[in-house]
mmCIF file of C-alpha atoms in Angstrom:
data_model
loop_
_atom_site.group_PDB
_atom_site.id
_atom_site.type_symbol
_atom_site.label_atom_id
_atom_site.label_comp_id
_atom_site.label_asym_id
_atom_site.label_seq_id
_atom_site.Cartn_x
_atom_site.Cartn_y
_atom_site.Cartn_z
ATOM 1 C CA MET A 1 32.398 -19.044 5.930
ATOM 2 C CA LYS A 2 30.810 -21.415 3.436
ATOM 3 C CA LYS A 3 27.450 -21.205 5.256
ATOM 4 C CA ILE A 4 27.592 -17.395 5.339
ATOM 5 C CA THR A 5 28.323 -17.286 1.609
ATOM 6 C CA LEU A 6 25.507 -19.764 0.952
ATOM 7 C CA ALA A 7 23.078 -17.726 3.074
ATOM 8 C CA ALA A 8 24.077 -14.497 1.298
ATOM 9 C CA PHE A 9 23.563 -16.188 -2.077
ATOM 10 C CA ALA A 10 20.146 -17.452 -0.954
ATOM 11 C CA LEU A 11 19.125 -13.967 0.153
ATOM 12 C CA PHE A 12 20.359 -12.479 -3.129
ATOM 13 C CA THR A 13 18.441 -15.140 -5.079
ATOM 14 C CA PHE A 14 15.284 -14.400 -3.116
ATOM 15 C CA ILE A 15 15.517 -10.634 -3.540
ATOM 16 C CA PHE A 16 15.826 -10.976 -7.306
ATOM 17 C CA SER A 17 13.315 -13.805 -7.726
ATOM 18 C CA ALA A 18 10.531 -12.644 -10.084
ATOM 19 C CA ASN A 19 7.511 -14.378 -8.555
ATOM 20 C CA ALA A 20 8.219 -14.166 -4.843
ATOM 21 C CA GLN A 21 6.558 -10.894 -3.918
ATOM 22 C CA ILE A 22 2.876 -11.868 -3.771
ATOM 23 C CA GLN A 23 3.062 -15.479 -2.598
ATOM 24 C CA LYS A 24 1.297 -16.989 0.385
ATOM 25 C CA GLY A 25 3.068 -16.226 3.660
ATOM 26 C CA ASN A 26 4.807 -13.046 2.482
ATOM 27 C CA VAL A 27 4.278 -9.654 4.109
ATOM 28 C CA LEU A 28 3.556 -6.249 2.562
ATOM 29 C CA ILE A 29 4.664 -3.119 4.446
ATOM 30 C CA GLY A 30 4.545 0.419 3.137
ATOM 31 C CA ALA A 31 2.570 3.621 2.782
ATOM 32 C CA ASP A 32 0.576 5.719 0.336
ATOM 33 C CA LEU A 33 0.964 9.437 -0.079
ATOM 34 C CA ALA A 34 -2.135 11.266 -1.300
ATOM 35 C CA ASN A 35 -3.382 14.777 -1.814
ATOM 36 C CA LEU A 36 0.042 16.436 -1.676
ATOM 37 C CA GLN A 37 -0.492 20.098 -2.478
ATOM 38 C CA LEU A 38 1.589 23.177 -1.830
ATOM 39 C CA GLY A 39 0.486 26.615 -3.025
ATOM 40 C CA LEU A 40 3.518 27.930 -4.918
ATOM 41 C CA ASP A 41 2.044 31.021 -6.552
ATOM 42 C CA GLN A 42 0.119 31.947 -3.394
ATOM 43 C CA PRO A 43 1.751 30.143 -0.468
ATOM 44 C CA THR A 44 -1.390 30.104 1.655
ATOM 45 C CA SER A 45 -2.293 26.416 1.561
ATOM 46 C CA PHE A 46 -0.715 23.056 2.259
ATOM 47 C CA SER A 47 -2.285 19.594 2.090
ATOM 48 C CA VAL A 48 -0.936 16.077 2.637
ATOM 49 C CA SER A 49 -2.271 12.643 3.551
ATOM 50 C CA LEU A 50 -0.219 9.614 4.668
ATOM 51 C CA ALA A 51 -1.629 6.064 4.869
ATOM 52 C CA PRO A 52 0.702 3.351 6.253
ATOM 53 C CA LYS A 53 -0.268 -0.281 5.574
ATOM 54 C CA ALA A 54 0.761 -3.782 6.550
ATOM 55 C CA ALA A 55 -0.735 -6.977 5.137
ATOM 56 C CA TRP A 56 -0.043 -10.708 5.119
ATOM 57 C CA PHE A 57 -0.613 -12.864 2.031
ATOM 58 C CA ILE A 58 -3.086 -15.543 3.144
ATOM 59 C CA GLN A 59 -2.787 -17.173 -0.288
ATOM 60 C CA ASP A 60 -1.061 -16.318 -3.553
ATOM 61 C CA ASN A 61 -2.305 -12.912 -4.816
ATOM 62 C CA VAL A 62 -4.560 -12.275 -1.760
ATOM 63 C CA ALA A 63 -3.459 -10.127 1.200
ATOM 64 C CA LEU A 64 -5.298 -9.105 4.372
ATOM 65 C CA GLY A 65 -4.024 -6.539 6.831
ATOM 66 C CA ALA A 66 -4.453 -3.167 8.476
ATOM 67 C CA TYR A 67 -4.152 0.468 7.506
ATOM 68 C CA GLY A 68 -4.028 3.824 9.192
ATOM 69 C CA ASN A 69 -4.318 7.286 7.740
ATOM 70 C CA LEU A 70 -3.713 10.851 8.772
ATOM 71 C CA GLY A 71 -4.360 13.875 6.617
ATOM 72 C CA LEU A 72 -3.939 17.596 7.168
ATOM 73 C CA THR A 73 -5.095 20.518 5.061
ATOM 74 C CA THR A 74 -4.150 24.032 6.134
ATOM 75 C CA VAL A 75 -5.393 27.201 4.496
ATOM 76 C CA LYS A 76 -4.098 30.537 5.778
ATOM 77 C CA GLY A 77 -6.858 32.309 7.685
ATOM 78 C CA ASN A 78 -9.212 29.309 7.484
ATOM 79 C CA GLY A 79 -7.693 26.786 9.932
ATOM 80 C CA THR A 80 -6.759 23.144 9.565
ATOM 81 C CA THR A 81 -8.902 20.225 8.430
ATOM 82 C CA THR A 82 -7.875 16.887 9.923
ATOM 83 C CA SER A 83 -8.756 13.445 8.548
ATOM 84 C CA TYR A 84 -7.883 10.175 10.259
ATOM 85 C CA GLY A 85 -8.690 6.484 10.267
ATOM 86 C CA ILE A 86 -7.698 2.967 11.189
ATOM 87 C CA GLY A 87 -9.058 -0.369 10.029
ATOM 88 C CA ALA A 88 -8.744 -3.542 7.978
ATOM 89 C CA LEU A 89 -7.789 -3.824 4.315
ATOM 90 C CA GLY A 90 -7.810 -6.510 1.670
ATOM 91 C CA ARG A 91 -6.036 -6.756 -1.673
ATOM 92 C CA TYR A 92 -6.372 -9.021 -4.676
ATOM 93 C CA TYR A 93 -3.609 -8.989 -7.318
ATOM 94 C CA GLY A 94 -4.327 -9.924 -10.917
ATOM 95 C CA GLY A 95 -2.156 -10.193 -13.983
ATOM 96 C CA LYS A 96 0.364 -12.760 -15.095
ATOM 97 C CA ALA A 97 4.149 -12.732 -14.748
ATOM 98 C CA SER A 98 4.560 -14.414 -18.172
ATOM 99 C CA ALA A 99 4.215 -11.284 -20.321
ATOM 100 C CA PRO A 100 6.472 -8.775 -22.105
ATOM 101 C CA GLU A 101 9.259 -7.346 -19.926
ATOM 102 C CA ILE A 102 7.585 -4.042 -18.962
ATOM 103 C CA ILE A 103 4.294 -5.781 -18.178
ATOM 104 C CA LYS A 104 6.066 -8.616 -16.370
ATOM 105 C CA HIS A 105 7.013 -6.208 -13.566
ATOM 106 C CA THR A 106 3.514 -4.737 -13.319
ATOM 107 C CA ARG A 107 0.553 -6.110 -11.376
ATOM 108 C CA LEU A 108 -2.979 -4.760 -11.222
ATOM 109 C CA PHE A 109 -4.766 -4.994 -7.884
ATOM 110 C CA LEU A 110 -8.056 -4.181 -6.221
ATOM 111 C CA GLU A 111 -7.958 -2.786 -2.683
ATOM 112 C CA ALA A 112 -10.864 -2.485 -0.262
ATOM 113 C CA ASN A 113 -10.953 -1.276 3.317
ATOM 114 C CA VAL A 114 -13.337 -0.882 6.238
ATOM 115 C CA GLY A 115 -12.608 0.875 9.523
ATOM 116 C CA ILE A 116 -13.219 3.840 11.779
ATOM 117 C CA ASN A 117 -12.587 7.125 9.977
ATOM 118 C CA GLY A 118 -13.275 10.803 10.503
ATOM 119 C CA VAL A 119 -12.978 14.270 9.006
ATOM 120 C CA ASN A 120 -12.912 17.306 11.289
ATOM 121 C CA LEU A 121 -13.228 20.722 9.674
ATOM 122 C CA PRO A 122 -11.678 23.828 11.252
ATOM 123 C CA ALA A 123 -13.385 25.859 14.011
ATOM 124 C CA ASN A 124 -17.096 24.982 14.036
ATOM 125 C CA GLY A 125 -16.946 23.825 10.418
ATOM 126 C CA GLY A 126 -18.408 20.435 11.268
ATOM 127 C CA SER A 127 -17.289 16.849 11.276
ATOM 128 C CA THR A 128 -18.151 13.364 10.091
ATOM 129 C CA ASN A 129 -16.962 10.396 12.149
ATOM 130 C CA GLY A 130 -17.948 6.758 11.809
ATOM 131 C CA LEU A 131 -17.625 3.740 9.548
ATOM 132 C CA GLY A 132 -15.118 4.314 6.765
ATOM 133 C CA LEU A 133 -15.360 2.339 3.530
ATOM 134 C CA GLY A 134 -13.055 2.437 0.529
ATOM 135 C CA ILE A 135 -12.523 0.551 -2.709
ATOM 136 C CA GLY A 136 -10.466 1.082 -5.819
ATOM 137 C CA PRO A 137 -8.163 -0.320 -8.487
ATOM 138 C CA GLY A 138 -4.422 0.140 -8.496
ATOM 139 C CA VAL A 139 -1.275 -0.774 -10.323
ATOM 140 C CA ALA A 140 2.019 -1.871 -8.758
ATOM 141 C CA TYR A 141 5.273 -1.625 -10.688
ATOM 142 C CA PHE A 142 8.049 -3.694 -9.125
ATOM 143 C CA ILE A 143 11.352 -1.831 -9.436
ATOM 144 C CA THR A 144 12.857 -4.929 -7.789
ATOM 145 C CA PRO A 145 10.942 -8.098 -6.951
ATOM 146 C CA SER A 146 10.722 -6.908 -3.331
ATOM 147 C CA ILE A 147 9.913 -3.206 -3.840
ATOM 148 C CA GLY A 148 6.842 -1.863 -5.595
ATOM 149 C CA LEU A 149 5.815 1.632 -6.623
ATOM 150 C CA GLU A 150 2.041 1.944 -6.670
ATOM 151 C CA THR A 151 -0.749 4.153 -7.921
ATOM 152 C CA LEU A 152 -4.242 3.680 -6.489
ATOM 153 C CA LEU A 153 -7.481 5.415 -7.532
ATOM 154 C CA LYS A 154 -9.825 5.001 -4.592
ATOM 155 C CA TYR A 155 -13.363 5.946 -3.604
ATOM 156 C CA ASN A 156 -13.583 6.709 0.138
ATOM 157 C CA GLY A 157 -16.739 7.209 2.145
ATOM 158 C CA ILE A 158 -17.583 7.778 5.805
ATOM 159 C CA VAL A 159 -21.028 6.940 7.178
ATOM 160 C CA GLY A 160 -21.679 8.017 10.724
ATOM 161 C CA PHE A 161 -22.458 10.924 12.916
ATOM 162 C CA GLY A 162 -21.410 14.527 13.392
ATOM 163 C CA SER A 163 -22.643 17.604 11.571
ATOM 164 C CA SER A 164 -22.833 15.544 8.366
ATOM 165 C CA ALA A 165 -23.973 11.920 8.250
ATOM 166 C CA TYR A 166 -21.992 11.114 5.096
ATOM 167 C CA ALA A 167 -18.720 12.323 3.568
ATOM 168 C CA ASN A 168 -17.008 10.947 0.462
ATOM 169 C CA ASN A 169 -14.193 11.620 -1.999
ATOM 170 C CA VAL A 170 -12.111 10.039 -4.722
ATOM 171 C CA SER A 171 -8.358 10.079 -4.186
ATOM 172 C CA LEU A 172 -5.350 9.339 -6.352
ATOM 173 C CA ASN A 173 -2.663 7.834 -4.137
ATOM 174 C CA PHE A 174 0.989 7.092 -4.824
ATOM 175 C CA GLY A 175 2.711 4.492 -2.665
ATOM 176 C CA PHE A 176 5.869 2.609 -1.927
ATOM 177 C CA GLN A 177 5.515 -0.985 -0.670
ATOM 178 C CA VAL A 178 8.128 -3.486 0.466
ATOM 179 C CA TYR A 179 7.339 -7.195 0.099
ATOM 180 C CA LEU A 180 9.106 -9.316 2.713
ATOM 181 C CA PRO A 181 9.438 -13.098 2.563
ATOM 182 C CA GLY A 182 7.519 -15.293 4.938
ATOM 183 C CA ARG A 183 9.238 -18.178 6.709
ATOM 184 C CA ALA A 184 8.020 -20.773 4.227
ATOM 185 C CA THR A 185 9.305 -18.757 1.256
ATOM 186 C CA ALA A 186 12.685 -18.164 2.898
ATOM 187 C CA ARG A 187 12.973 -21.891 3.694
ATOM 188 C CA LYS A 188 12.090 -22.812 0.095
ATOM 189 C CA VAL A 189 14.798 -20.488 -1.245
ATOM 190 C CA MET A 190 17.367 -21.924 1.187
ATOM 191 C CA ASN A 191 16.448 -25.463 0.095
ATOM 192 C CA ASP A 192 16.681 -24.518 -3.599
ATOM 193 C CA VAL A 193 20.199 -23.131 -3.085
ATOM 194 C CA ARG A 194 21.502 -26.273 -1.389
#
């Protein structure tokens, strides 16, 4: 019983530890939601894009991982546009934890990605498929030390083939990320509790 209580205390300490989320060995898992639109006055269109991500912190403040994305835009009488992609991503977090309380829970980051992406327009409308590139700044607000709400302004481009050799856009994404401890971090917390 004593070990279970000690383990529960260690887990509680880790979850509420202020600097644990972006340390080497930790894992980021979550998704961004972009381009959410629903025609309310004229319910003829719907648009949504979902981009799941997973990354591992190779050193403090630096994460490398993978992303996927799937987007759909439907306009009544015009068909459905589909966008998709999969590839690698990198993130660098800036900012200091020793700041005023509201800023203490906020971290700025830069995200870049490269992968295979595509956009297919409805019925003979064309397509662009090929190398997808993206880069942009973001801000993460940690509602707990292990859960972050994010906003990301990102330039996305696709260079490749299809009816158009290049497609690009700028997106404003909102995300929810969970930061899980790596083994080394969990061990350190357990040793600190003992």
